[in-house]
Amino acid sequence: MEKTKRYMLAESEIPRRWYNIQAEMPNKPLPPIHPATKQPLSPEDLFPIFAEELSRQELNQEDAWIEIPEEVREKYKFYRSTPLVRAYALEEALGTPAHIYFKNESVSPMGSHKLNSAIPQAYYCKQEGVKNVTTETGAGQWGASLAYAAKMFGLEAAVYQVKISYEQKPYRKSIMQTFGAQVTPSPSMSTRAGKDILTRTPNHQGSLGTAISEAVELAQTTPDCKYTLGSVLSHVTLHQTVIGLEAEKQMEMAGEYPDVVIACFGGGSNFGGLAFPFMRHNFTGERQTRFIAAEPESCPKLTRGKFMYDFGDEAGYTPLLPMFTLGHNFRPANIHAGGLRYHGAGVIVSQLLKDGMMEAVDIPQLESFEAGTLFARTEGIIPAPESCHAIAATIREALKAKETGEEKVILFNLSGHGLIDMASYDKYFAGDLQNHTISDAEIAASLQS
Amino acid sequence: MEKTKRYMLAESEIPRRWYNIQAEMPNKPLPPIHPATKQPLSPEDLFPIFAEELSRQELNQEDAWIEIPEEVREKYKFYRSTPLVRAYALEEALGTPAHIYFKNESVSPMGSHKLNSAIPQAYYCKQEGVKNVTTETGAGQWGASLAYAAKMFGLEAAVYQVKISYEQKPYRKSIMQTFGAQVTPSPSMSTRAGKDILTRTPNHQGSLGTAISEAVELAQTTPDCKYTLGSVLSHVTLHQTVIGLEAEKQMEMAGEYPDVVIACFGGGSNFGGLAFPFMRHNFTGERQTRFIAAEPESCPKLTRGKFMYDFGDEAGYTPLLPMFTLGHNFRPANIHAGGLRYHGAGVIVSQLLKDGMMEAVDIPQLESFEAGTLFARTEGIIPAPESCHAIAATIREALKAKETGEEKVILFNLSGHGLIDMASYDKYFAGDLQNHTISDAEIAASLQS
């Protein structure tokens, strides 16, 4: 009997509905609060910034299943289903009895899971007569995906890219430009928010927080322009559940069910996208799967942050969100996993973590690259620095299973490949990377600022 | 009825045999000739350079089907089958009645078709007790694939990379190093061949010809070391037929058969890999498919070269091969499609072209990038500069079909993605690229040198 390595779905089995965990989680997230009125937000409050349908999805706590529009599903077919892969070679290298599976989102043409939400966001904007979309991007995965999705639907795209990433990863900027997007390093002098930040901190290297401020300001001050976001918000994670819904069917094809589900964690969309469809079976008591979010040691909002209302951006333009945060002024170290350099966690994940429905671990930078290199040399795919964190957490669990002799089934999300992040690997091999630990005092200071 | 965009095969349907066109083509290729003895080569003559099984495959004109070893097939499962995709969005942009399909080899973890031959080459070396493999690489796609395949089978790899590509595409070098390979820019001072070339031409930018000379020399002077090649030779193309054999089954799933099959052309392996399995039905008279090799205008061996015996490398270390060539001293312009910068064509393709079984077109550099950009903006995948040539030839055919109103079925090979070639796209968008035409006199001079 031949061993199967990759499981694929027929196009007709690509999900037709996203899973909205807000409708079924034991305790609903607290409401986002309007910073001026201090009142809970309504969808209408979000209309000036986001497409209306996306605003409604953001706050929808009623409907567990949301129809995927047919035009979105047609675009998903450009690269979905993505493979579910059994990592036999990694298992063998670790000598673990664990069965390791990964969902390979790196096969998307943009190299990551981000397109799953870029497509519907661009689609709904187009439907509502929007002409321009704007966004922020860190490592550039999201910006590239939005640029392409905008092109698909005939929209113009303007992207603020975190300055340090703009400089470290020039190819991502080139990819966005290939799709016709306009790319600006953030903080920039093109917005009031950018100018304010640069005045306070002249050499600011940028963060997702600064770039969000600039993009939101552009959307608010430009006609027919909406803001879009690549993570953190609940509607983004909703779209990403296409990952977990596919994975569920594919695990069934493999005749297994995960004991542990792992994903790296920046704002929460790739984590929630994979985890939430499985988590619903924990709510009913049918399963007791463990869910582990792997965040960088240098940006430990889940493991060491505080649950409180905080802004989503550095300038304080967004609603106040109830979340685990390091403070919206937290300035993360310049680690190479640019997509994980964000001070807060999405409201759904924050509530789930508070309620003990999931766990979090923090991964030092060097451990993440060590894990990524082992994965590359066994499974052949060079992982994005972000995904390396999920791999490191997976290896920890696989080695625990080796100690106990348990045949654990571990599923992780390979959120993206690292082919455009080779400069980071070069530095790792040259011994030029280091870990970035932060002290309790630093976190406390950031939370108070 | 939903339109299907991508066709995938179950793992059990990944081919179990490669197709050896040498056994069935109307006129066999003339034999390679030993440069010293002037006698036709026997497999034994190749044993000092290549693994023995690969040497036998190279000259096998008897067996139309060669078993794919089970261990190779297991490694193919890491990324195969690759999708066959209907390019609806490109068709729409062109307004053509043609049905355009592409075989997407860019989803391989190394980003191109090259792994299809790297895996069996490393496998046979391992089987025969070889410890080290060496090779040349242009754009780096082949070198990266060999580096990974060597790591899979526990071999050491040393890669000579064409100097201009080494400098233009530093990420490819980093990828090879991630898999533990040693990479040297060619021409180098580490071999006699390299020293000779650099003495004659101090600023030589390198070519596949110089890098082959250096790698062959290393293999000949190092114990337990064999040379491997990424294209040109018949055994490489044999392995690549896994592409066309899959595509044949997938076209059947789509309920169509190609009228035209197109691939870019460097040494011939991605072209032959896609084309040969279809071409066998032309031999029987069952089909009259057209086959078009798309070469760069700056390196036009098929359209403007001469059919003659010539060396495969610049230093004259290889056997004399009967092929269309521009002369082994031909120095191609520094175009960005590094993988197409080779002076000759494989012996099988050369014979087929001579016999009118296939056609060739030459594509100017600017037309190739224009085509690649349109493809990216419609189908979402940024193609490798090499693959852009196939796309340009496809667009020419699709526009002809538009003129005549024919519902032609066109199938082309997307041999690789361009995510690591973004610097080339940057230059294209900045207007810094140009066409490189060459005169008849230049070609004549090169053929006589």
PDB file of N, CA and C in Angstrom, chain A residues 65-143:
ATOM      1  N   TRP A  65     -22.397  30.589   9.842  1.00  0.00           N
ATOM      2  CA  TRP A  65     -21.911  30.318   8.481  1.00  0.00           C
ATOM      3  C   TRP A  65     -22.244  31.477   7.558  1.00  0.00           C
ATOM      4  N   ILE A  66     -21.243  31.955   6.833  1.00  0.00           N
ATOM      5  CA  ILE A  66     -21.423  33.073   5.901  1.00  0.00           C
ATOM      6  C   ILE A  66     -21.100  32.559   4.503  1.00  0.00           C
ATOM      7  N   GLU A  67     -22.053  32.778   3.603  1.00  0.00           N
ATOM      8  CA  GLU A  67     -21.893  32.347   2.209  1.00  0.00           C
ATOM      9  C   GLU A  67     -20.648  32.990   1.557  1.00  0.00           C
ATOM     10  N   ILE A  68     -19.848  32.212   0.876  1.00  0.00           N
ATOM     11  CA  ILE A  68     -18.750  32.768   0.081  1.00  0.00           C
ATOM     12  C   ILE A  68     -19.323  33.150  -1.286  1.00  0.00           C
ATOM     13  N   PRO A  69     -19.235  34.443  -1.668  1.00  0.00           N
ATOM     14  CA  PRO A  69     -19.816  34.833  -2.955  1.00  0.00           C
ATOM     15  C   PRO A  69     -19.202  34.017  -4.098  1.00  0.00           C
ATOM     16  N   GLU A  70     -20.022  33.700  -5.092  1.00  0.00           N
ATOM     17  CA  GLU A  70     -19.572  32.850  -6.186  1.00  0.00           C
ATOM     18  C   GLU A  70     -18.343  33.430  -6.892  1.00  0.00           C
ATOM     19  N   GLU A  71     -18.293  34.775  -7.039  1.00  0.00           N
ATOM     20  CA  GLU A  71     -17.124  35.374  -7.723  1.00  0.00           C
ATOM     21  C   GLU A  71     -15.848  35.227  -6.908  1.00  0.00           C
ATOM     22  N   VAL A  72     -16.005  35.204  -5.578  1.00  0.00           N
ATOM     23  CA  VAL A  72     -14.839  34.995  -4.721  1.00  0.00           C
ATOM     24  C   VAL A  72     -14.368  33.550  -4.848  1.00  0.00           C
ATOM     25  N   ARG A  73     -15.330  32.649  -4.833  1.00  0.00           N
ATOM     26  CA  ARG A  73     -14.984  31.228  -4.948  1.00  0.00           C
ATOM     27  C   ARG A  73     -14.305  30.943  -6.282  1.00  0.00           C
ATOM     28  N   GLU A  74     -14.748  31.639  -7.341  1.00  0.00           N
ATOM     29  CA  GLU A  74     -14.092  31.484  -8.652  1.00  0.00           C
ATOM     30  C   GLU A  74     -12.621  31.903  -8.581  1.00  0.00           C
ATOM     31  N   LYS A  75     -12.359  32.975  -7.825  1.00  0.00           N
ATOM     32  CA  LYS A  75     -10.969  33.436  -7.702  1.00  0.00           C
ATOM     33  C   LYS A  75     -10.166  32.499  -6.786  1.00  0.00           C
ATOM     34  N   TYR A  76     -10.807  31.940  -5.776  1.00  0.00           N
ATOM     35  CA  TYR A  76     -10.120  30.946  -4.925  1.00  0.00           C
ATOM     36  C   TYR A  76      -9.570  29.801  -5.788  1.00  0.00           C
ATOM     37  N   LYS A  77     -10.303  29.485  -6.858  1.00  0.00           N
ATOM     38  CA  LYS A  77      -9.891  28.363  -7.701  1.00  0.00           C
ATOM     39  C   LYS A  77      -8.557  28.606  -8.406  1.00  0.00           C
ATOM     40  N   PHE A  78      -8.093  29.875  -8.421  1.00  0.00           N
ATOM     41  CA  PHE A  78      -6.787  30.138  -9.022  1.00  0.00           C
ATOM     42  C   PHE A  78      -5.694  29.377  -8.276  1.00  0.00           C
ATOM     43  N   TYR A  79      -5.908  29.051  -7.008  1.00  0.00           N
ATOM     44  CA  TYR A  79      -4.831  28.369  -6.259  1.00  0.00           C
ATOM     45  C   TYR A  79      -5.366  27.381  -5.220  1.00  0.00           C
ATOM     46  N   ARG A  80      -6.633  27.345  -4.965  1.00  0.00           N
ATOM     47  CA  ARG A  80      -7.189  26.433  -3.965  1.00  0.00           C
ATOM     48  C   ARG A  80      -7.835  25.233  -4.650  1.00  0.00           C
ATOM     49  N   SER A  81      -7.969  24.058  -3.934  1.00  0.00           N
ATOM     50  CA  SER A  81      -7.541  23.870  -2.573  1.00  0.00           C
ATOM     51  C   SER A  81      -6.023  23.866  -2.496  1.00  0.00           C
ATOM     52  N   THR A  82      -5.490  24.233  -1.324  1.00  0.00           N
ATOM     53  CA  THR A  82      -4.065  24.076  -1.084  1.00  0.00           C
ATOM     54  C   THR A  82      -3.842  22.672  -0.516  1.00  0.00           C
ATOM     55  N   PRO A  83      -2.644  22.132  -0.700  1.00  0.00           N
ATOM     56  CA  PRO A  83      -2.417  20.755  -0.238  1.00  0.00           C
ATOM     57  C   PRO A  83      -2.359  20.636   1.289  1.00  0.00           C
ATOM     58  N   LEU A  84      -2.901  19.539   1.796  1.00  0.00           N
ATOM     59  CA  LEU A  84      -2.557  19.093   3.150  1.00  0.00           C
ATOM     60  C   LEU A  84      -1.451  18.061   2.970  1.00  0.00           C
ATOM     61  N   VAL A  85      -0.340  18.240   3.671  1.00  0.00           N
ATOM     62  CA  VAL A  85       0.834  17.405   3.430  1.00  0.00           C
ATOM     63  C   VAL A  85       1.245  16.676   4.712  1.00  0.00           C
ATOM     64  N   ARG A  86       1.537  15.414   4.588  1.00  0.00           N
ATOM     65  CA  ARG A  86       2.106  14.668   5.717  1.00  0.00           C
ATOM     66  C   ARG A  86       3.623  14.834   5.669  1.00  0.00           C
ATOM     67  N   ALA A  87       4.197  15.352   6.762  1.00  0.00           N
ATOM     68  CA  ALA A  87       5.632  15.672   6.783  1.00  0.00           C
ATOM     69  C   ALA A  87       6.448  14.461   7.227  1.00  0.00           C
ATOM     70  N   TYR A  88       6.380  13.403   6.444  1.00  0.00           N
ATOM     71  CA  TYR A  88       7.111  12.173   6.795  1.00  0.00           C
ATOM     72  C   TYR A  88       8.596  12.427   7.022  1.00  0.00           C
ATOM     73  N   ALA A  89       9.191  13.243   6.134  1.00  0.00           N
ATOM     74  CA  ALA A  89      10.647  13.446   6.202  1.00  0.00           C
ATOM     75  C   ALA A  89      11.024  14.205   7.474  1.00  0.00           C
ATOM     76  N   LEU A  90      10.196  15.162   7.868  1.00  0.00           N
ATOM     77  CA  LEU A  90      10.450  15.888   9.126  1.00  0.00           C
ATOM     78  C   LEU A  90      10.280  14.947  10.312  1.00  0.00           C
ATOM     79  N   GLU A  91       9.221  14.147  10.290  1.00  0.00           N
ATOM     80  CA  GLU A  91       9.004  13.160  11.371  1.00  0.00           C
ATOM     81  C   GLU A  91      10.235  12.274  11.530  1.00  0.00           C
ATOM     82  N   GLU A  92      10.751  11.809  10.396  1.00  0.00           N
ATOM     83  CA  GLU A  92      11.884  10.892  10.436  1.00  0.00           C
ATOM     84  C   GLU A  92      13.117  11.585  11.012  1.00  0.00           C
ATOM     85  N   ALA A  93      13.334  12.831  10.583  1.00  0.00           N
ATOM     86  CA  ALA A  93      14.501  13.567  11.085  1.00  0.00           C
ATOM     87  C   ALA A  93      14.409  13.779  12.592  1.00  0.00           C
ATOM     88  N   LEU A  94      13.190  13.938  13.102  1.00  0.00           N
ATOM     89  CA  LEU A  94      13.003  14.165  14.542  1.00  0.00           C
ATOM     90  C   LEU A  94      12.943  12.844  15.307  1.00  0.00           C
ATOM     91  N   GLY A  95      12.744  11.751  14.596  1.00  0.00           N
ATOM     92  CA  GLY A  95      12.585  10.459  15.266  1.00  0.00           C
ATOM     93  C   GLY A  95      11.383  10.424  16.184  1.00  0.00           C
ATOM     94  N   THR A  96      10.322  11.096  15.755  1.00  0.00           N
ATOM     95  CA  THR A  96       9.130  11.207  16.609  1.00  0.00           C
ATOM     96  C   THR A  96       8.040  10.233  16.157  1.00  0.00           C
ATOM     97  N   PRO A  97       7.290   9.678  17.100  1.00  0.00           N
ATOM     98  CA  PRO A  97       6.132   8.870  16.710  1.00  0.00           C
ATOM     99  C   PRO A  97       4.941   9.741  16.289  1.00  0.00           C
ATOM    100  N   ALA A  98       5.055  11.062  16.471  1.00  0.00           N
ATOM    101  CA  ALA A  98       3.953  11.955  16.107  1.00  0.00           C
ATOM    102  C   ALA A  98       3.733  11.924  14.596  1.00  0.00           C
ATOM    103  N   HIS A  99       2.476  12.100  14.191  1.00  0.00           N
ATOM    104  CA  HIS A  99       2.153  12.292  12.778  1.00  0.00           C
ATOM    105  C   HIS A  99       2.044  13.792  12.553  1.00  0.00           C
ATOM    106  N   ILE A 100       2.921  14.322  11.731  1.00  0.00           N
ATOM    107  CA  ILE A 100       2.919  15.773  11.508  1.00  0.00           C
ATOM    108  C   ILE A 100       2.313  16.066  10.137  1.00  0.00           C
ATOM    109  N   TYR A 101       1.292  16.899  10.137  1.00  0.00           N
ATOM    110  CA  TYR A 101       0.684  17.366   8.892  1.00  0.00           C
ATOM    111  C   TYR A 101       0.850  18.881   8.807  1.00  0.00           C
ATOM    112  N   PHE A 102       0.963  19.377   7.580  1.00  0.00           N
ATOM    113  CA  PHE A 102       0.866  20.833   7.448  1.00  0.00           C
ATOM    114  C   PHE A 102      -0.030  21.197   6.281  1.00  0.00           C
ATOM    115  N   LYS A 103      -0.731  22.293   6.470  1.00  0.00           N
ATOM    116  CA  LYS A 103      -1.556  22.863   5.412  1.00  0.00           C
ATOM    117  C   LYS A 103      -0.666  23.844   4.672  1.00  0.00           C
ATOM    118  N   ASN A 104      -0.455  23.601   3.379  1.00  0.00           N
ATOM    119  CA  ASN A 104       0.540  24.372   2.635  1.00  0.00           C
ATOM    120  C   ASN A 104      -0.075  25.579   1.923  1.00  0.00           C
ATOM    121  N   GLU A 105      -0.191  26.679   2.654  1.00  0.00           N
ATOM    122  CA  GLU A 105      -0.728  27.912   2.066  1.00  0.00           C
ATOM    123  C   GLU A 105       0.323  28.646   1.232  1.00  0.00           C
ATOM    124  N   SER A 106       1.555  28.149   1.245  1.00  0.00           N
ATOM    125  CA  SER A 106       2.613  28.840   0.486  1.00  0.00           C
ATOM    126  C   SER A 106       2.447  28.672  -1.020  1.00  0.00           C
ATOM    127  N   VAL A 107       1.570  27.764  -1.462  1.00  0.00           N
ATOM    128  CA  VAL A 107       1.417  27.563  -2.906  1.00  0.00           C
ATOM    129  C   VAL A 107       0.525  28.621  -3.567  1.00  0.00           C
ATOM    130  N   SER A 108      -0.039  29.504  -2.779  1.00  0.00           N
ATOM    131  CA  SER A 108      -0.763  30.624  -3.385  1.00  0.00           C
ATOM    132  C   SER A 108       0.211  31.410  -4.254  1.00  0.00           C
ATOM    133  N   PRO A 109      -0.269  32.010  -5.357  1.00  0.00           N
ATOM    134  CA  PRO A 109       0.683  32.710  -6.238  1.00  0.00           C
ATOM    135  C   PRO A 109       1.440  33.827  -5.520  1.00  0.00           C
ATOM    136  N   MET A 110       0.881  34.374  -4.457  1.00  0.00           N
ATOM    137  CA  MET A 110       1.592  35.423  -3.722  1.00  0.00           C
ATOM    138  C   MET A 110       2.459  34.822  -2.615  1.00  0.00           C
ATOM    139  N   GLY A 111       2.413  33.509  -2.462  1.00  0.00           N
ATOM    140  CA  GLY A 111       3.321  32.850  -1.519  1.00  0.00           C
ATOM    141  C   GLY A 111       2.834  32.767  -0.094  1.00  0.00           C
ATOM    142  N   SER A 112       1.585  33.165   0.170  1.00  0.00           N
ATOM    143  CA  SER A 112       1.076  33.071   1.537  1.00  0.00           C
ATOM    144  C   SER A 112      -0.436  33.004   1.546  1.00  0.00           C
ATOM    145  N   HIS A 113      -0.982  32.811   2.757  1.00  0.00           N
ATOM    146  CA  HIS A 113      -2.420  32.692   2.961  1.00  0.00           C
ATOM    147  C   HIS A 113      -3.174  34.002   2.746  1.00  0.00           C
ATOM    148  N   LYS A 114      -2.457  35.120   2.615  1.00  0.00           N
ATOM    149  CA  LYS A 114      -3.107  36.431   2.674  1.00  0.00           C
ATOM    150  C   LYS A 114      -4.158  36.646   1.580  1.00  0.00           C
ATOM    151  N   LEU A 115      -3.952  36.000   0.446  1.00  0.00           N
ATOM    152  CA  LEU A 115      -4.889  36.187  -0.671  1.00  0.00           C
ATOM    153  C   LEU A 115      -6.320  35.755  -0.293  1.00  0.00           C
ATOM    154  N   ASN A 116      -6.434  34.820   0.649  1.00  0.00           N
ATOM    155  CA  ASN A 116      -7.762  34.326   1.046  1.00  0.00           C
ATOM    156  C   ASN A 116      -8.691  35.442   1.520  1.00  0.00           C
ATOM    157  N   SER A 117      -8.113  36.468   2.131  1.00  0.00           N
ATOM    158  CA  SER A 117      -8.951  37.590   2.566  1.00  0.00           C
ATOM    159  C   SER A 117      -8.853  38.773   1.612  1.00  0.00           C
ATOM    160  N   ALA A 118      -7.722  38.908   0.914  1.00  0.00           N
ATOM    161  CA  ALA A 118      -7.589  40.026  -0.037  1.00  0.00           C
ATOM    162  C   ALA A 118      -8.669  39.939  -1.110  1.00  0.00           C
ATOM    163  N   ILE A 119      -8.931  38.717  -1.578  1.00  0.00           N
ATOM    164  CA  ILE A 119      -9.918  38.560  -2.653  1.00  0.00           C
ATOM    165  C   ILE A 119     -11.312  39.021  -2.206  1.00  0.00           C
ATOM    166  N   PRO A 120     -11.854  38.486  -1.095  1.00  0.00           N
ATOM    167  CA  PRO A 120     -13.184  38.980  -0.704  1.00  0.00           C
ATOM    168  C   PRO A 120     -13.201  40.463  -0.336  1.00  0.00           C
ATOM    169  N   GLN A 121     -12.138  40.969   0.268  1.00  0.00           N
ATOM    170  CA  GLN A 121     -12.151  42.394   0.616  1.00  0.00           C
ATOM    171  C   GLN A 121     -12.223  43.256  -0.640  1.00  0.00           C
ATOM    172  N   ALA A 122     -11.419  42.900  -1.645  1.00  0.00           N
ATOM    173  CA  ALA A 122     -11.478  43.660  -2.903  1.00  0.00           C
ATOM    174  C   ALA A 122     -12.841  43.477  -3.570  1.00  0.00           C
ATOM    175  N   TYR A 123     -13.359  42.252  -3.506  1.00  0.00           N
ATOM    176  CA  TYR A 123     -14.652  41.963  -4.130  1.00  0.00           C
ATOM    177  C   TYR A 123     -15.771  42.827  -3.539  1.00  0.00           C
ATOM    178  N   TYR A 124     -15.861  42.861  -2.193  1.00  0.00           N
ATOM    179  CA  TYR A 124     -16.949  43.628  -1.574  1.00  0.00           C
ATOM    180  C   TYR A 124     -16.778  45.126  -1.858  1.00  0.00           C
ATOM    181  N   CYS A 125     -15.537  45.604  -1.866  1.00  0.00           N
ATOM    182  CA  CYS A 125     -15.304  47.011  -2.207  1.00  0.00           C
ATOM    183  C   CYS A 125     -15.831  47.299  -3.610  1.00  0.00           C
ATOM    184  N   LYS A 126     -15.462  46.446  -4.551  1.00  0.00           N
ATOM    185  CA  LYS A 126     -15.903  46.604  -5.934  1.00  0.00           C
ATOM    186  C   LYS A 126     -17.436  46.621  -6.014  1.00  0.00           C
ATOM    187  N   GLN A 127     -18.068  45.662  -5.317  1.00  0.00           N
ATOM    188  CA  GLN A 127     -19.529  45.552  -5.302  1.00  0.00           C
ATOM    189  C   GLN A 127     -20.193  46.840  -4.852  1.00  0.00           C
ATOM    190  N   GLU A 128     -19.509  47.525  -3.921  1.00  0.00           N
ATOM    191  CA  GLU A 128     -20.118  48.721  -3.325  1.00  0.00           C
ATOM    192  C   GLU A 128     -19.671  49.996  -4.023  1.00  0.00           C
ATOM    193  N   GLY A 129     -19.039  49.864  -5.187  1.00  0.00           N
ATOM    194  CA  GLY A 129     -18.704  51.035  -5.987  1.00  0.00           C
ATOM    195  C   GLY A 129     -17.436  51.762  -5.585  1.00  0.00           C
ATOM    196  N   VAL A 130     -16.653  51.142  -4.704  1.00  0.00           N
ATOM    197  CA  VAL A 130     -15.381  51.738  -4.302  1.00  0.00           C
ATOM    198  C   VAL A 130     -14.406  51.696  -5.475  1.00  0.00           C
ATOM    199  N   LYS A 131     -13.564  52.731  -5.607  1.00  0.00           N
ATOM    200  CA  LYS A 131     -12.592  52.770  -6.715  1.00  0.00           C
ATOM    201  C   LYS A 131     -11.163  52.503  -6.253  1.00  0.00           C
ATOM    202  N   ASN A 132     -10.855  52.875  -4.999  1.00  0.00           N
ATOM    203  CA  ASN A 132      -9.486  52.762  -4.487  1.00  0.00           C
ATOM    204  C   ASN A 132      -9.482  51.998  -3.173  1.00  0.00           C
ATOM    205  N   VAL A 133      -8.500  51.164  -2.989  1.00  0.00           N
ATOM    206  CA  VAL A 133      -8.315  50.527  -1.691  1.00  0.00           C
ATOM    207  C   VAL A 133      -6.924  50.864  -1.181  1.00  0.00           C
ATOM    208  N   THR A 134      -6.827  50.938   0.136  1.00  0.00           N
ATOM    209  CA  THR A 134      -5.537  51.229   0.735  1.00  0.00           C
ATOM    210  C   THR A 134      -5.314  50.269   1.888  1.00  0.00           C
ATOM    211  N   THR A 135      -4.053  50.072   2.215  1.00  0.00           N
ATOM    212  CA  THR A 135      -3.752  49.161   3.317  1.00  0.00           C
ATOM    213  C   THR A 135      -2.336  49.377   3.794  1.00  0.00           C
ATOM    214  N   GLU A 136      -2.013  48.675   4.898  1.00  0.00           N
ATOM    215  CA  GLU A 136      -0.642  48.609   5.376  1.00  0.00           C
ATOM    216  C   GLU A 136      -0.101  47.220   5.073  1.00  0.00           C
ATOM    217  N   THR A 137       1.216  47.091   5.074  1.00  0.00           N
ATOM    218  CA  THR A 137       1.797  45.759   4.989  1.00  0.00           C
ATOM    219  C   THR A 137       3.117  45.742   5.738  1.00  0.00           C
ATOM    220  N   GLY A 138       3.410  44.585   6.336  1.00  0.00           N
ATOM    221  CA  GLY A 138       4.663  44.436   7.070  1.00  0.00           C
ATOM    222  C   GLY A 138       5.691  43.815   6.155  1.00  0.00           C
ATOM    223  N   ALA A 139       5.792  42.491   6.230  1.00  0.00           N
ATOM    224  CA  ALA A 139       6.739  41.772   5.371  1.00  0.00           C
ATOM    225  C   ALA A 139       6.385  41.958   3.901  1.00  0.00           C
ATOM    226  N   GLY A 140       5.151  42.321   3.602  1.00  0.00           N
ATOM    227  CA  GLY A 140       4.760  42.567   2.225  1.00  0.00           C
ATOM    228  C   GLY A 140       3.850  41.499   1.646  1.00  0.00           C
ATOM    229  N   GLN A 141       3.623  40.432   2.390  1.00  0.00           N
ATOM    230  CA  GLN A 141       2.757  39.355   1.901  1.00  0.00           C
ATOM    231  C   GLN A 141       1.338  39.877   1.696  1.00  0.00           C
ATOM    232  N   TRP A 142       0.853  40.622   2.690  1.00  0.00           N
ATOM    233  CA  TRP A 142      -0.496  41.131   2.583  1.00  0.00           C
ATOM    234  C   TRP A 142      -0.612  42.191   1.485  1.00  0.00           C
ATOM    235  N   GLY A 143       0.362  43.082   1.439  1.00  0.00           N
ATOM    236  CA  GLY A 143       0.328  44.140   0.427  1.00  0.00           C
ATOM    237  C   GLY A 143       0.328  43.558  -0.975  1.00  0.00           C
TER     238      GLY A 143
END
